[in-house]
Coordinates of C-alpha atoms in Angstrom, one line a residue:
M12 CA 0.0 0.1 0.1
K13 CA 1.2 3.7 -0.9
T14 CA -0.4 7.2 0.0
F15 CA 0.7 9.0 -3.0
Q16 CA 0.5 12.8 -1.9
V17 CA 0.8 15.9 -4.0
D18 CA 0.8 19.5 -2.9
A19 CA -2.6 21.2 -3.8
S20 CA -0.5 24.3 -4.5
Q21 CA 2.8 23.2 -6.0
G22 CA 1.6 20.3 -8.2
V23 CA 3.7 17.5 -9.4
Q24 CA 7.1 17.2 -8.4
A25 CA 10.0 15.3 -10.0
Q26 CA 10.0 12.9 -7.0
S27 CA 6.2 12.7 -7.4
I28 CA 7.1 10.8 -10.7
S29 CA 9.9 8.8 -8.9
V30 CA 7.7 7.6 -6.3
F31 CA 5.0 6.8 -8.4
H32 CA 6.6 4.5 -10.7
D33 CA 8.2 3.1 -8.3
A34 CA 5.5 1.9 -6.2
R35 CA 3.3 0.7 -9.6
D36 CA 6.6 -1.2 -10.4
R37 CA 6.3 -2.9 -7.0
G38 CA 2.5 -3.6 -7.5
L39 CA 1.4 -1.3 -4.4
T40 CA -2.0 -0.5 -4.4
I41 CA -1.6 3.2 -4.7
I42 CA -4.1 6.0 -3.0
P43 CA -4.1 9.3 -4.3
V44 CA -4.1 12.4 -1.8
L45 CA -4.0 16.1 -2.5
N46 CA -2.8 17.5 0.5
K47 CA -2.9 21.5 1.7
I48 CA -6.2 21.8 -0.1
D49 CA -6.4 24.7 3.1
L50 CA -3.9 26.9 1.6
P51 CA -4.9 30.2 -0.2
A52 CA -2.9 29.3 -3.5
A53 CA -4.2 25.9 -3.5
Q54 CA -5.7 24.7 -7.0
P55 CA -7.3 21.6 -6.3
E56 CA -9.1 20.8 -9.5
Q57 CA -6.5 21.6 -11.8
I58 CA -4.0 19.9 -9.7
A59 CA -6.2 16.9 -10.0
A60 CA -6.5 17.5 -13.7
Q61 CA -2.9 17.4 -13.9
M62 CA -2.2 13.8 -11.8
Q63 CA -4.9 12.5 -14.6
S64 CA -3.0 14.0 -17.2
T65 CA 0.4 12.6 -15.7
F66 CA -0.5 9.2 -14.2
G67 CA -3.5 8.5 -15.5
I68 CA -5.4 8.9 -12.1
N69 CA -9.3 9.3 -11.8
P70 CA -9.9 12.8 -10.7
D71 CA -12.9 10.6 -8.5
N72 CA -10.5 8.4 -6.7
I73 CA -8.2 11.5 -5.3
I74 CA -8.8 12.0 -1.7
H75 CA -8.8 16.1 -1.0
I76 CA -7.3 16.7 2.4
S77 CA -5.6 19.0 4.8
A78 CA -3.5 17.5 7.6
K79 CA -3.1 21.1 8.9
T80 CA -7.0 21.2 9.6
G81 CA -7.4 17.4 9.6
Q82 CA -10.0 17.9 6.5
G83 CA -10.6 14.7 4.8
V84 CA -8.0 12.8 7.0
E85 CA -10.2 10.2 7.9
D86 CA -11.4 9.4 4.1
I87 CA -7.8 8.2 3.9
L88 CA -8.6 5.9 7.0
E89 CA -11.5 4.8 5.4
A90 CA -9.8 4.2 1.8
I91 CA -7.1 2.1 3.2
I92 CA -10.0 -0.6 4.9
T93 CA -11.9 -0.2 1.7
R94 CA -9.1 -0.3 -1.4
I95 CA -6.5 -2.3 0.1
P96 CA -7.1 -6.2 -0.1
P97 CA -6.3 -8.2 2.5
P98 CA -2.9 -10.0 3.1
I99 CA -2.3 -13.4 1.5
G100 CA -0.6 -16.1 3.3
S101 CA -1.0 -19.4 5.0
A102 CA -0.9 -19.6 9.1
T103 CA 0.1 -23.5 8.3
A104 CA 2.7 -22.5 5.7
P105 CA 6.7 -22.5 6.8
L106 CA 7.7 -19.2 8.7
K107 CA 8.7 -16.7 5.8
A108 CA 8.9 -12.8 7.4
F109 CA 10.1 -9.9 5.5
L110 CA 12.3 -7.5 7.3
F111 CA 11.5 -3.8 6.1
D112 CA 13.2 -1.7 8.9
S113 CA 15.6 -1.9 12.2
F114 CA 16.7 0.5 14.8
Y115 CA 19.2 0.2 17.4
D116 CA 17.9 0.2 21.1
R117 CA 21.1 0.2 23.7
Y118 CA 19.7 -2.7 25.9
R119 CA 18.3 -4.9 23.6
G120 CA 20.2 -4.7 20.6
V121 CA 18.7 -4.5 16.9
I122 CA 15.0 -4.5 16.9
S123 CA 13.9 -5.5 13.3
L124 CA 10.6 -4.7 12.1
V125 CA 9.0 -7.4 9.9
N126 CA 6.1 -8.3 7.8
V127 CA 4.9 -11.8 8.3
Q128 CA 4.2 -13.6 4.9
E129 CA 3.5 -17.1 5.9
G130 CA 3.3 -19.2 9.1
I131 CA 3.5 -18.1 12.4
L132 CA 6.4 -16.5 14.6
R133 CA 6.4 -17.4 18.4
K134 CA 8.7 -15.9 21.3
G135 CA 11.7 -18.7 22.0
D136 CA 11.9 -19.5 17.9
K137 CA 15.0 -19.9 16.5
I138 CA 15.2 -18.1 13.0
T139 CA 18.0 -17.4 10.6
S140 CA 18.6 -14.8 7.8
C141 CA 18.4 -15.8 4.1
H142 CA 21.3 -13.2 3.3
T143 CA 23.9 -13.6 6.2
R144 CA 22.8 -17.3 7.3
K145 CA 23.3 -16.2 10.9
K146 CA 20.9 -17.9 13.6
Y147 CA 19.0 -16.2 16.0
E148 CA 16.6 -16.9 19.0
V149 CA 13.6 -14.4 19.3
T150 CA 13.3 -13.0 22.8
E151 CA 10.6 -10.5 22.2
L152 CA 8.4 -9.7 19.3
G153 CA 5.0 -8.0 19.3
I154 CA 3.0 -5.0 17.1
M155 CA 3.4 -1.4 16.9
Y156 CA 0.2 0.0 18.1
P157 CA 1.8 2.8 17.6
E158 CA 4.1 2.2 20.5
E159 CA 5.4 -1.3 20.9
V160 CA 2.9 -3.7 22.4
P161 CA 4.3 -7.2 23.2
T162 CA 2.2 -10.3 21.9
D163 CA 3.0 -14.0 22.1
S164 CA 3.2 -14.3 18.5
L165 CA 2.7 -12.5 15.2
R166 CA 0.9 -14.3 12.6
A167 CA 0.6 -14.0 8.6
G168 CA -0.7 -10.9 7.5
Q169 CA 0.4 -9.0 10.7
V170 CA 3.3 -6.6 10.7
G171 CA 5.6 -6.1 14.2
Y172 CA 8.7 -6.1 15.8
I173 CA 11.2 -8.8 17.0
A174 CA 14.1 -8.5 19.5
C175 CA 16.5 -11.4 18.5
N176 CA 20.2 -10.7 20.4
M177 CA 21.1 -9.2 16.9
K178 CA 24.4 -6.9 18.1
E179 CA 24.9 -4.9 15.1
S180 CA 22.6 -2.9 12.4
S181 CA 24.8 -4.0 9.8
E182 CA 23.3 -7.8 10.1
A183 CA 19.8 -6.3 9.8
H184 CA 19.2 -6.0 6.0
I185 CA 16.7 -4.0 4.5
G186 CA 14.2 -6.5 2.4
D187 CA 16.0 -9.8 3.9
T188 CA 13.8 -12.8 4.4
L189 CA 13.7 -14.2 8.1
H190 CA 12.8 -18.3 8.2
R191 CA 12.7 -20.8 11.1
V192 CA 15.8 -22.5 11.5
G193 CA 15.6 -26.0 9.6
E194 CA 12.5 -25.0 6.9
P195 CA 14.3 -23.0 4.6
V196 CA 12.2 -21.1 2.2
E197 CA 12.8 -19.4 -1.0
P198 CA 14.0 -15.6 -0.2
L199 CA 11.5 -13.2 -1.3
P200 CA 12.3 -11.1 -4.6
G201 CA 13.8 -7.7 -4.8
F202 CA 16.3 -7.7 -2.2
Q203 CA 19.6 -5.9 -3.0
P204 CA 22.2 -4.9 -0.2
A205 CA 22.6 -1.1 0.3
K206 CA 25.4 0.3 -1.9
A207 CA 27.8 3.6 -0.8
M208 CA 27.5 5.8 -4.2
V209 CA 29.1 9.4 -2.3
F210 CA 32.2 8.9 -0.2
A211 CA 33.9 12.0 1.8
G212 CA 36.5 11.6 4.1
I213 CA 36.2 13.3 7.9
F214 CA 39.2 14.1 9.7
P215 CA 39.3 15.9 13.2
V216 CA 40.4 19.5 13.8
E217 CA 42.5 18.5 16.3
S218 CA 44.7 15.4 15.7
S219 CA 44.5 14.4 19.2
D220 CA 40.7 13.8 18.9
F221 CA 40.7 11.4 16.3
P222 CA 40.0 8.3 18.8
K223 CA 36.8 10.2 20.0
L224 CA 35.5 10.6 16.6
E225 CA 36.2 7.3 15.5
E226 CA 34.0 6.2 18.6
S227 CA 31.7 8.8 17.8
I228 CA 31.1 7.4 14.2
K229 CA 31.1 3.6 15.6
R230 CA 28.3 4.9 17.9
L231 CA 26.2 6.3 14.8
T232 CA 26.7 3.8 12.1
L233 CA 24.9 1.4 15.0
T234 CA 21.8 3.3 14.1
D235 CA 22.7 3.7 10.3
R236 CA 24.0 0.3 8.8
S237 CA 24.0 1.8 5.3
V238 CA 27.1 3.7 6.3
T239 CA 30.4 2.2 5.3
V240 CA 33.7 2.9 7.4
Q241 CA 37.3 2.8 6.6
R242 CA 40.3 4.1 8.3
E243 CA 42.2 6.7 6.1
S244 CA 45.7 8.8 6.4
S245 CA 46.4 12.1 5.1
A246 CA 49.7 13.8 5.1
A247 CA 47.9 17.6 5.4
L248 CA 44.7 16.4 7.7
G249 CA 46.4 13.3 9.5
Q250 CA 44.1 10.3 10.5
G251 CA 40.6 10.3 9.7
C252 CA 37.9 7.8 8.5
R253 CA 36.6 7.8 4.9
L254 CA 32.7 7.1 4.7
G255 CA 30.5 5.7 2.4
F256 CA 26.8 7.1 2.0
L257 CA 23.7 6.2 0.0
G258 CA 23.6 10.0 -1.1
T259 CA 24.9 13.5 -0.6
L260 CA 21.7 14.1 1.4
H261 CA 22.6 11.1 3.7
M262 CA 26.0 12.6 4.2
D263 CA 24.7 16.0 5.1
V264 CA 22.4 14.4 7.6
F265 CA 25.4 12.3 9.1
R266 CA 28.1 15.1 9.3
Q267 CA 25.2 17.1 11.2
R268 CA 24.2 14.2 13.5
L269 CA 28.2 14.2 14.2
E270 CA 28.1 17.6 15.3
D271 CA 25.2 18.0 16.9
E272 CA 24.7 14.8 18.9
Y273 CA 28.4 14.0 19.8
D274 CA 30.0 17.8 19.5
A275 CA 32.7 17.0 17.0
N276 CA 34.8 19.1 15.5
I277 CA 35.2 18.1 11.9
I278 CA 36.4 18.8 8.6
V279 CA 34.6 16.9 5.7
T280 CA 35.9 16.8 2.2
A281 CA 34.5 17.0 -0.8
P282 CA 32.4 14.1 -2.3
T283 CA 33.5 11.7 -4.6
V284 CA 32.2 8.8 -6.3
P285 CA 33.4 5.2 -6.8
Y286 CA 35.0 4.6 -10.1
R287 CA 35.2 1.1 -11.8
L288 CA 38.7 0.6 -13.3
I289 CA 39.0 -2.2 -16.0
Y290 CA 42.4 -3.3 -16.7
R291 CA 44.1 -5.1 -19.3
D292 CA 43.7 -8.6 -17.9
N293 CA 40.1 -7.8 -17.2
K294 CA 40.9 -7.2 -13.3
E295 CA 38.2 -5.0 -12.2
V296 CA 38.8 -2.7 -9.3
F297 CA 36.4 0.1 -7.5
V298 CA 38.2 3.4 -6.3
S299 CA 36.5 5.6 -4.2
N300 CA 39.4 7.8 -3.1
P301 CA 41.2 10.7 -5.7
T302 CA 44.9 9.6 -3.7
E303 CA 44.2 5.9 -5.0
F304 CA 43.7 6.6 -8.4
P305 CA 46.0 5.3 -11.0
E306 CA 48.1 8.2 -13.5
T307 CA 46.4 7.2 -16.8
A308 CA 48.3 9.2 -18.8
D309 CA 51.7 7.4 -17.9
S310 CA 52.3 5.1 -20.7
T311 CA 53.0 1.9 -18.4
C312 CA 49.4 2.0 -16.8
K313 CA 47.5 -0.7 -17.5
V314 CA 43.9 0.4 -17.3
K315 CA 42.4 -0.6 -20.0
E316 CA 38.5 1.4 -19.5
I317 CA 37.8 3.7 -16.6
Q318 CA 33.5 3.6 -16.1
E319 CA 31.9 6.1 -13.8
P320 CA 28.0 5.9 -12.0
V321 CA 25.7 7.7 -14.0
V322 CA 21.8 8.6 -13.1
K323 CA 18.7 9.0 -15.0
A324 CA 17.4 12.5 -14.0
S325 CA 14.1 13.9 -14.1
I326 CA 13.9 17.7 -13.9
I327 CA 10.3 19.7 -13.7
V328 CA 10.7 23.2 -14.7
P329 CA 8.2 26.3 -15.6
E330 CA 8.8 26.9 -19.4
E331 CA 10.4 30.2 -19.4
Y332 CA 13.4 28.5 -17.7
F333 CA 13.6 25.5 -20.1
G334 CA 16.7 26.8 -21.9
D335 CA 18.6 27.7 -18.7
M336 CA 17.9 23.6 -17.5
M337 CA 19.0 22.9 -20.9
E338 CA 22.1 24.8 -21.1
L339 CA 23.2 23.8 -16.9
C340 CA 22.5 20.1 -18.1
F341 CA 24.9 20.2 -21.1
S342 CA 27.3 21.8 -18.8
H343 CA 27.6 19.0 -16.5
R344 CA 27.6 16.2 -19.4
A345 CA 24.4 15.4 -19.7
E346 CA 23.5 13.0 -22.3
E347 CA 20.0 11.4 -24.1
L348 CA 17.9 14.6 -23.0
D349 CA 14.6 14.3 -23.9
H350 CA 11.6 16.7 -22.7
R351 CA 7.7 16.6 -22.5
Y352 CA 5.0 19.3 -21.6
L353 CA 3.1 17.9 -18.3
D354 CA 0.4 20.6 -18.7
S355 CA -1.0 23.8 -20.1
G356 CA -0.7 26.8 -17.5
T357 CA -2.3 24.9 -14.4
N358 CA 0.1 26.0 -12.1
S359 CA -0.6 29.4 -10.1
S360 CA 1.6 31.2 -12.9
G361 CA -0.4 30.4 -16.0
S362 CA 3.0 28.8 -17.4
S363 CA 3.1 25.4 -18.7
R364 CA 5.8 23.1 -17.2
I365 CA 8.0 20.9 -18.9
M366 CA 9.6 17.4 -17.4
L367 CA 13.1 17.1 -18.6
I368 CA 14.9 14.0 -18.5
C369 CA 18.4 13.3 -18.9
T370 CA 21.4 10.8 -18.0
I371 CA 24.2 12.5 -16.2
P372 CA 27.4 11.3 -14.3
L373 CA 26.7 11.3 -10.5
S374 CA 30.0 13.0 -9.9
E375 CA 28.3 16.0 -11.8
I376 CA 25.3 16.4 -8.8
V377 CA 27.3 15.5 -5.6
T378 CA 28.5 19.0 -5.7
N379 CA 26.6 22.3 -6.4
F380 CA 24.4 20.9 -9.1
F381 CA 21.4 21.4 -7.0
D382 CA 22.2 24.9 -5.8
Q383 CA 22.8 26.0 -9.4
L384 CA 19.3 24.4 -10.7
K385 CA 17.4 26.2 -7.7
S386 CA 19.4 29.6 -8.6
R387 CA 18.7 29.4 -12.6
S388 CA 15.2 28.7 -12.3
S389 CA 14.4 31.0 -9.1
G390 CA 13.5 28.1 -7.1
F391 CA 11.0 26.6 -9.6
A392 CA 12.5 23.6 -10.4
S393 CA 12.4 20.2 -8.8
F394 CA 14.9 17.4 -9.4
E395 CA 14.9 13.5 -8.5

């Protein structure tokens, strides 16, 4: 199930399109919601027509709400009951549980949030992970209501939490399948381990503070298993750590938490992306640190090919800024540019909006691309 919310004053954004197609590809039931209808600039009828032309959503199925005033919120709860099909699963089948989130508790270790697809999960059961093959014993389980409410069991179709003496967050892989020991099952499809795509070095301002910084990073990664950590030494900055993140926003949040929660005084290097080096003997090596990059201009270099990560980007912008966006994309090595009109003047300014789609190297957007995007579009462009 996915509630698909669109701002009644802003309309469809680039991230809205990405979220919609991701939910549809996963076969989720989508409940379209138009939020902020209480704002003076809200245009619910025009934005509903925009959602229809962009996604093929019937305007009659769109729920109009205001989260601020509470108007229409009950209709969402009613739609969840009437539109979402009941879970399919047999209580007599072997246990199969989908791990979709986790958090760290200093007393109980890692708490995993699971959706029981089939079978029954009880306290004391011995379970194992399809991905890591590690075994655990369930010491506590229950449902979120919305706080933790302990229960004796979780049955097929239920969503709840389990504590099983899992010591590190890195053991709880999102998308993993859990099953009872001795009763193997087919893993649920779609599991992919988190992969760091943006790397940066973090160094203490005072070199003597490195042990404290390293300990702070270790504590933070207990609640954020997607961060990769590796020691790094710099001739200019001294001892530090090289961290891998899912993206630049993830990096900024982690840095802010280091400074706020652990009072860390740090220096963060410019973000980089991983490159794949293919040698003449077909050996492949991933490099994320610029100091480890080989000198390709040297005639003795055995590197045959260098590959860099690229992303398929979507930019939604008013028509009058389209030329500036094209120039921005071309200046950042964008390729395969395509565009289409989303509407015909349904927004508050009365101008049409265009969705620009292109393929652009990740290294071009991890620094100041987003700032330039907002600057050149006077803040009206959205990027995904």
